[in-house]
Coordinates of C-alpha atoms and ligand atoms in Angstrom, one line a residue:
M1 CA 122.1 100.0 76.1
L2 CA 120.1 102.3 78.1
Q3 CA 121.9 103.6 81.1
D4 CA 121.1 106.6 83.4
A5 CA 123.5 109.1 84.7
H6 CA 123.8 107.1 88.0
H7 CA 125.3 104.0 86.0
R8 CA 122.1 102.2 86.3
I9 CA 121.2 99.9 83.2
I10 CA 117.6 100.0 82.3
N11 CA 116.3 96.7 81.1
Y12 CA 112.7 96.4 82.3
V13 CA 109.7 98.2 81.1
R14 CA 106.2 98.2 82.6
L15 CA 103.8 98.8 79.8
S16 CA 100.2 100.1 80.6
V17 CA 98.2 98.8 77.7
T18 CA 94.9 100.4 78.8
D19 CA 93.7 102.9 81.4
R20 CA 90.2 101.2 81.4
C21 CA 89.3 98.9 84.3
N22 CA 86.3 96.7 85.4
L23 CA 87.0 97.6 89.1
R24 CA 87.2 101.0 90.8
C25 CA 89.6 100.3 93.6
T26 CA 89.3 103.2 96.1
Y27 CA 93.0 103.5 96.4
C28 CA 93.5 103.7 92.6
M29 CA 90.8 105.9 91.1
P30 CA 87.8 108.0 92.0
E31 CA 84.3 106.5 91.5
K32 CA 83.5 108.5 88.5
M33 CA 86.8 108.0 86.7
Q34 CA 87.4 110.0 83.4
F35 CA 89.1 107.7 80.9
E36 CA 91.1 108.6 78.0
Q37 CA 89.6 108.7 74.4
H38 CA 90.5 105.5 72.6
G39 CA 92.5 107.4 70.0
N40 CA 94.9 108.6 72.7
I41 CA 95.8 105.2 73.8
L42 CA 98.9 103.4 72.2
S43 CA 97.7 101.1 69.2
D44 CA 99.1 97.7 68.8
E45 CA 101.3 98.9 65.9
E46 CA 102.7 101.6 68.3
I47 CA 103.4 99.3 71.1
L48 CA 105.2 96.9 68.8
R49 CA 107.3 99.6 67.3
L50 CA 108.2 100.9 70.7
M51 CA 108.9 97.5 72.2
K52 CA 111.2 96.7 69.3
L53 CA 113.1 100.0 69.8
L54 CA 113.3 99.3 73.4
A55 CA 114.5 95.8 72.9
F56 CA 117.1 97.0 70.5
D57 CA 118.5 99.2 73.3
G58 CA 118.6 96.2 75.7
V59 CA 115.2 96.0 77.3
N60 CA 114.5 92.2 77.9
K61 CA 112.0 92.2 80.4
I62 CA 108.3 93.7 80.1
R63 CA 105.5 93.6 82.6
I64 CA 102.0 94.2 81.0
T65 CA 99.8 96.2 83.2
G66 CA 96.9 98.8 83.1
G67 CA 94.1 99.7 83.9
E68 CA 93.0 96.2 83.5
P69 CA 95.1 94.6 80.8
F70 CA 92.4 92.0 79.9
M71 CA 90.1 94.9 79.1
R72 CA 92.1 95.8 76.0
P73 CA 90.6 93.9 73.0
G74 CA 93.0 91.5 71.4
L75 CA 95.5 91.4 74.1
I76 CA 96.5 87.7 73.6
L77 CA 97.3 88.5 70.0
L78 CA 99.5 91.5 71.0
L79 CA 101.3 89.3 73.6
E80 CA 102.0 86.7 70.7
K81 CA 103.6 89.6 68.6
I82 CA 105.7 90.9 71.7
K83 CA 107.0 87.6 72.4
R84 CA 108.4 87.4 68.9
I85 CA 110.4 90.4 69.3
P86 CA 114.1 89.5 69.5
G87 CA 115.6 90.2 72.7
I88 CA 112.3 90.1 74.9
T89 CA 113.0 87.2 77.2
D90 CA 110.5 87.8 80.0
I91 CA 106.9 88.7 79.7
S92 CA 104.8 89.0 82.9
I93 CA 101.3 90.4 83.6
T94 CA 99.6 92.2 86.6
T95 CA 95.9 91.7 86.6
N96 CA 92.9 92.1 88.9
G97 CA 91.6 88.7 87.9
V98 CA 88.2 89.7 87.0
L99 CA 88.4 88.4 83.3
T100 CA 91.7 86.4 83.5
K101 CA 90.5 82.9 84.1
K102 CA 89.6 82.1 80.4
Y103 CA 92.9 83.4 79.3
I104 CA 95.0 81.3 81.5
P105 CA 95.7 78.4 78.9
A106 CA 96.6 80.9 76.3
L107 CA 99.0 82.7 78.6
R108 CA 100.6 79.2 79.4
N109 CA 100.8 78.3 75.7
L110 CA 102.7 81.7 75.3
G111 CA 105.1 80.5 78.0
I112 CA 103.9 83.4 80.3
R113 CA 103.9 81.9 83.8
H114 CA 104.5 84.9 86.1
I115 CA 101.3 86.6 87.2
N116 CA 100.6 89.2 89.8
L117 CA 97.1 89.1 91.0
S118 CA 95.8 92.1 92.8
L119 CA 93.6 91.0 95.8
D120 CA 93.2 93.2 99.0
T121 CA 90.9 91.1 101.0
L122 CA 89.8 87.5 101.2
Q123 CA 86.1 88.8 102.4
E124 CA 83.5 89.2 99.8
Q125 CA 81.6 92.1 101.3
R126 CA 84.9 93.9 101.9
F127 CA 86.1 93.3 98.3
T128 CA 82.9 95.0 97.1
Q129 CA 83.6 98.0 99.4
I130 CA 87.3 98.3 98.2
T131 CA 86.7 97.7 94.5
R132 CA 83.2 99.3 94.3
R133 CA 82.4 96.1 92.1
D134 CA 80.9 92.9 93.0
K135 CA 83.4 90.5 91.3
F136 CA 85.0 88.6 94.2
H137 CA 84.1 85.2 93.0
A138 CA 85.4 85.8 89.6
V139 CA 88.7 86.9 91.1
M140 CA 89.0 83.9 93.4
D141 CA 88.2 81.6 90.5
S142 CA 91.0 83.1 88.5
F143 CA 93.2 82.8 91.4
H144 CA 92.6 79.0 91.9
T145 CA 92.7 78.4 88.2
M146 CA 96.2 80.0 87.9
L147 CA 97.4 77.8 90.8
E148 CA 96.0 74.7 89.0
H149 CA 97.9 75.7 85.8
D150 CA 101.1 75.9 87.9
M151 CA 101.5 79.6 87.3
Q152 CA 103.9 81.5 89.5
V153 CA 101.4 83.7 91.3
K154 CA 102.2 86.7 93.4
V155 CA 99.2 88.3 95.2
N156 CA 99.5 92.0 95.6
M157 CA 97.6 93.2 98.7
V158 CA 97.6 97.0 99.3
V159 CA 97.7 97.4 103.1
M160 CA 95.3 100.1 104.2
E161 CA 94.7 101.5 107.6
N162 CA 91.1 100.8 108.9
V163 CA 90.4 98.8 105.9
N164 CA 92.2 95.4 105.7
T165 CA 95.1 95.3 108.2
D166 CA 93.1 92.7 110.2
E167 CA 93.8 90.3 107.3
I168 CA 97.5 90.4 107.1
I169 CA 97.9 87.2 108.9
D170 CA 95.0 85.5 106.7
F171 CA 97.1 86.3 103.6
A172 CA 100.2 85.1 105.2
R173 CA 98.6 81.8 106.0
L174 CA 97.7 81.4 102.3
T175 CA 101.5 80.5 101.9
E176 CA 101.2 77.4 104.1
Q177 CA 99.8 74.9 101.7
Q178 CA 100.4 76.7 98.3
N179 CA 103.4 77.9 96.6
V180 CA 102.1 81.4 96.2
G181 CA 103.9 84.6 96.8
I182 CA 102.1 87.3 98.9
R183 CA 103.3 90.8 98.6
Y184 CA 102.1 93.5 101.1
I185 CA 102.3 96.9 99.4
E186 CA 102.5 100.2 101.2
E187 CA 99.7 102.4 99.9
M188 CA 100.9 105.3 97.6
P189 CA 99.1 108.5 97.0
F190 CA 98.1 107.8 93.2
N191 CA 94.4 107.5 93.4
G192 CA 93.2 110.1 90.8
Q193 CA 92.2 112.6 93.3
D194 CA 93.8 114.7 96.1
K195 CA 93.0 112.9 99.3
G196 CA 95.5 114.9 101.1
F197 CA 97.9 111.9 101.4
S198 CA 100.5 112.8 104.0
G199 CA 102.3 109.7 104.6
V200 CA 101.7 106.0 105.1
S201 CA 100.7 104.7 108.6
W202 CA 101.2 101.1 107.6
D203 CA 104.9 101.1 106.4
Y204 CA 106.9 98.0 105.8
H205 CA 108.3 98.0 109.3
R206 CA 104.7 97.8 110.8
I207 CA 103.6 95.2 108.3
L208 CA 106.6 93.1 109.2
A209 CA 106.2 93.6 112.9
A210 CA 102.6 92.6 112.6
I211 CA 103.5 89.4 110.8
S212 CA 106.4 88.5 113.1
E213 CA 104.0 88.8 116.1
H214 CA 102.4 85.5 114.7
Y215 CA 105.0 83.7 112.7
P216 CA 108.8 83.5 112.8
L217 CA 110.1 84.9 109.5
E218 CA 113.2 83.6 107.8
K219 CA 114.9 86.2 105.5
L220 CA 115.1 85.1 101.7
Q221 CA 117.8 86.5 99.3
D222 CA 116.2 89.3 97.3
A223 CA 116.8 89.2 93.6
P224 CA 119.2 92.0 92.4
H225 CA 116.5 94.6 91.4
S226 CA 113.7 93.3 93.7
T227 CA 111.3 95.9 95.0
S228 CA 110.2 93.6 97.6
V229 CA 111.9 92.6 100.8
N230 CA 111.4 88.7 101.0
Y231 CA 110.8 86.3 103.7
K232 CA 109.5 82.9 104.4
I233 CA 107.6 81.4 107.3
P234 CA 109.5 78.3 108.0
G235 CA 107.8 75.1 106.9
F236 CA 105.3 77.1 104.7
Q237 CA 105.5 76.5 100.9
G238 CA 105.1 80.0 99.6
A239 CA 106.9 83.3 100.4
I240 CA 105.9 86.7 101.7
G241 CA 107.3 90.0 100.6
V242 CA 106.8 93.7 101.7
I243 CA 107.1 96.5 99.1
P244 CA 108.1 99.7 100.5
A245 CA 106.4 101.4 97.8
Y246 CA 105.9 104.7 99.6
S247 CA 109.1 104.5 101.8
R248 CA 111.0 103.9 98.6
T249 CA 114.0 102.1 100.0
F250 CA 114.6 100.2 96.8
C251 CA 115.3 103.1 94.4
G252 CA 119.0 102.6 94.4
T253 CA 119.0 99.6 92.1
C254 CA 116.1 100.7 89.9
N255 CA 116.4 99.3 86.5
R256 CA 113.0 100.2 85.1
L257 CA 110.7 102.6 83.2
R258 CA 107.2 102.9 82.7
I259 CA 105.1 103.8 79.6
S260 CA 101.4 104.9 80.3
A261 CA 98.5 103.9 78.3
T262 CA 98.7 107.2 76.3
G263 CA 102.6 106.8 75.7
G264 CA 103.8 108.9 78.6
L265 CA 107.4 107.8 79.5
K266 CA 108.1 107.9 83.2
T267 CA 111.6 107.1 84.4
C268 CA 110.3 107.2 88.0
L269 CA 106.8 106.4 89.4
Y270 CA 107.0 109.5 91.5
G271 CA 108.1 111.8 88.8
N272 CA 106.7 113.6 85.7
S273 CA 106.4 112.0 82.2
M274 CA 109.7 113.0 80.6
L275 CA 108.2 112.7 77.1
N276 CA 105.5 111.3 75.1
V277 CA 106.6 108.5 72.9
R278 CA 103.2 108.2 71.2
D279 CA 103.4 111.8 69.9
L280 CA 106.9 111.1 68.6
M281 CA 105.7 107.9 66.8
R282 CA 102.8 109.8 65.3
N283 CA 104.9 112.6 63.9
P284 CA 106.1 111.4 60.4
E285 CA 109.1 113.6 60.8
F286 CA 110.5 111.4 63.4
T287 CA 112.5 108.3 62.6
D288 CA 113.3 105.3 64.8
M289 CA 116.6 106.9 65.5
H290 CA 114.8 110.1 66.9
I291 CA 112.6 108.0 68.9
R292 CA 115.6 106.0 70.4
N293 CA 117.4 109.2 71.1
G294 CA 114.5 110.7 72.8
I295 CA 114.3 107.7 75.2
Q296 CA 117.9 107.6 75.7
G297 CA 117.8 111.3 76.7
A298 CA 114.9 110.8 79.1
V299 CA 116.8 107.9 80.8
K300 CA 119.8 110.0 81.3
E301 CA 117.8 112.5 83.3
K302 CA 116.3 109.8 85.5
Y303 CA 116.3 111.0 89.1
I304 CA 118.5 109.2 91.6
D305 CA 115.6 108.2 93.7
G306 CA 111.8 108.8 94.1
R307 CA 112.2 111.4 96.9
E308 CA 114.3 113.4 94.4
A309 CA 111.8 112.9 91.5
E310 CA 108.9 113.9 93.8
K311 CA 110.4 117.3 94.4
H312 CA 110.1 118.0 90.7
Y313 CA 106.7 116.4 90.3
L314 CA 104.6 119.2 88.5
T315 CA 101.3 117.4 88.0
G316 CA 101.4 116.4 91.7
I317 CA 100.2 113.1 93.0
M318 CA 96.7 113.5 91.6
E319 CA 97.3 110.9 88.9
S320 CA 95.4 107.5 88.9
M321 CA 97.5 104.5 89.0
S322 CA 95.4 103.0 86.3
L323 CA 97.0 105.3 83.7
I324 CA 100.6 104.8 85.0
G325 CA 100.3 101.1 85.5
G326 CA 101.6 100.7 89.0
Ligands
SAM419 N1 94.4 96.3 87.1 C1 95.5 95.5 87.4 C2 95.6 95.2 88.8 O1 95.0 95.7 89.6 O2 96.4 94.3 89.1 C3 96.9 96.2 86.9 C4 97.0 97.7 87.2 S1 97.1 98.1 88.8 C5 97.3 99.9 88.7 C6 98.8 97.6 89.2 C7 99.1 97.4 90.7 O3 99.0 98.8 91.3 C8 98.0 96.7 91.5 O4 98.5 95.6 92.2 C9 97.4 97.7 92.4 O5 97.0 97.1 93.7 C10 98.6 98.7 92.7 N2 98.2 100.0 93.0 C11 97.1 100.8 92.5 N3 96.9 101.9 93.2 C12 97.8 101.8 94.3 C13 98.0 102.8 95.4 N4 97.5 103.9 95.4 N5 99.1 102.3 96.2 C14 99.7 101.1 96.0 N6 99.5 100.2 95.1 C15 98.5 100.7 94.1
SF4_420 FE1 91.5 98.8 88.4 FE2 93.8 97.7 89.1 FE3 93.2 100.3 89.7 FE4 91.9 98.3 90.9 S1 94.2 98.8 91.0 S2 90.9 100.0 89.8 S3 92.0 96.7 89.3 S4 93.5 99.4 87.6

């Protein structure tokens, strides 16, 4: 079992399978993004070995993320193999939807039903401005196909001042006829450059206030380790949630760790990589036991919350979310 010094059990891993992406979202990366060399990215064998070790130590839930996960060649085959690892009971994916449509039947066959789709605007032109790519229709097509295949879709909308706050209600309205979750995410500073981020003007209070000016909100019970604070508009089919990703009100019940595309293990989004599991796995002197001990040691040092982690953050908030995985 992986347990930190604050008695939290870690059973959830967010695995970034690539840093590559077919969009260039302004809040995530600079226009000219330097990607890692292929040899630095975890191989399928390394991912499977790592996941087996983590599952052996009690991890049962994995979210595949990136970069854009579907940019990784052979992702579906890799997912099939992850699914066969004893102990892994829950696999989900976060995707930008550009390439996703054609993989939906394969995901359903694998029993993968939970999908988070990143979509920050419902307007084509604005989509191109935010993502610097002209892929709005491909994404919307994937979205509709997911719903047709009865997938449990959560739409992630990063709320950005002077960019898309006028669409907060349009997104809420999507829950009227469809059983879809809308999650409003506070913008975080991980955009791969120093934009002098000094705080978030649209925090979860302001987002909720904007919604409740239009609709009554009924509080829903949040799942035990939920990062979102969840509500429903009475009579609507779907649900809405706000993720205080910058305010970090959810750290107390954190049950997760992150593996970057290059094997960096982060026990907190706002903290440094505690160790590189790829380097351990590539060193023939290290056995599975050494690697498990390394991970257990890193988990023991998990900071109590994201504010504390940030104080010790050496690389600063210059990282791009595409390497970390969100
Ligand atoms: N490419 C996939 C996608 O966009 O869904 C998966 C990777 S992306 C890094 C994972 C999530 O992180 C997305 O929902 C994205 O909106 C979110 N994200 C990226 N940069 C962010 C930032 N600076 N602040 C808040 N959320 C961010
Ligand atoms: Fe790509 Fe996702 Fe980052 Fe957008 S948020 S640039 S889709 S990795």
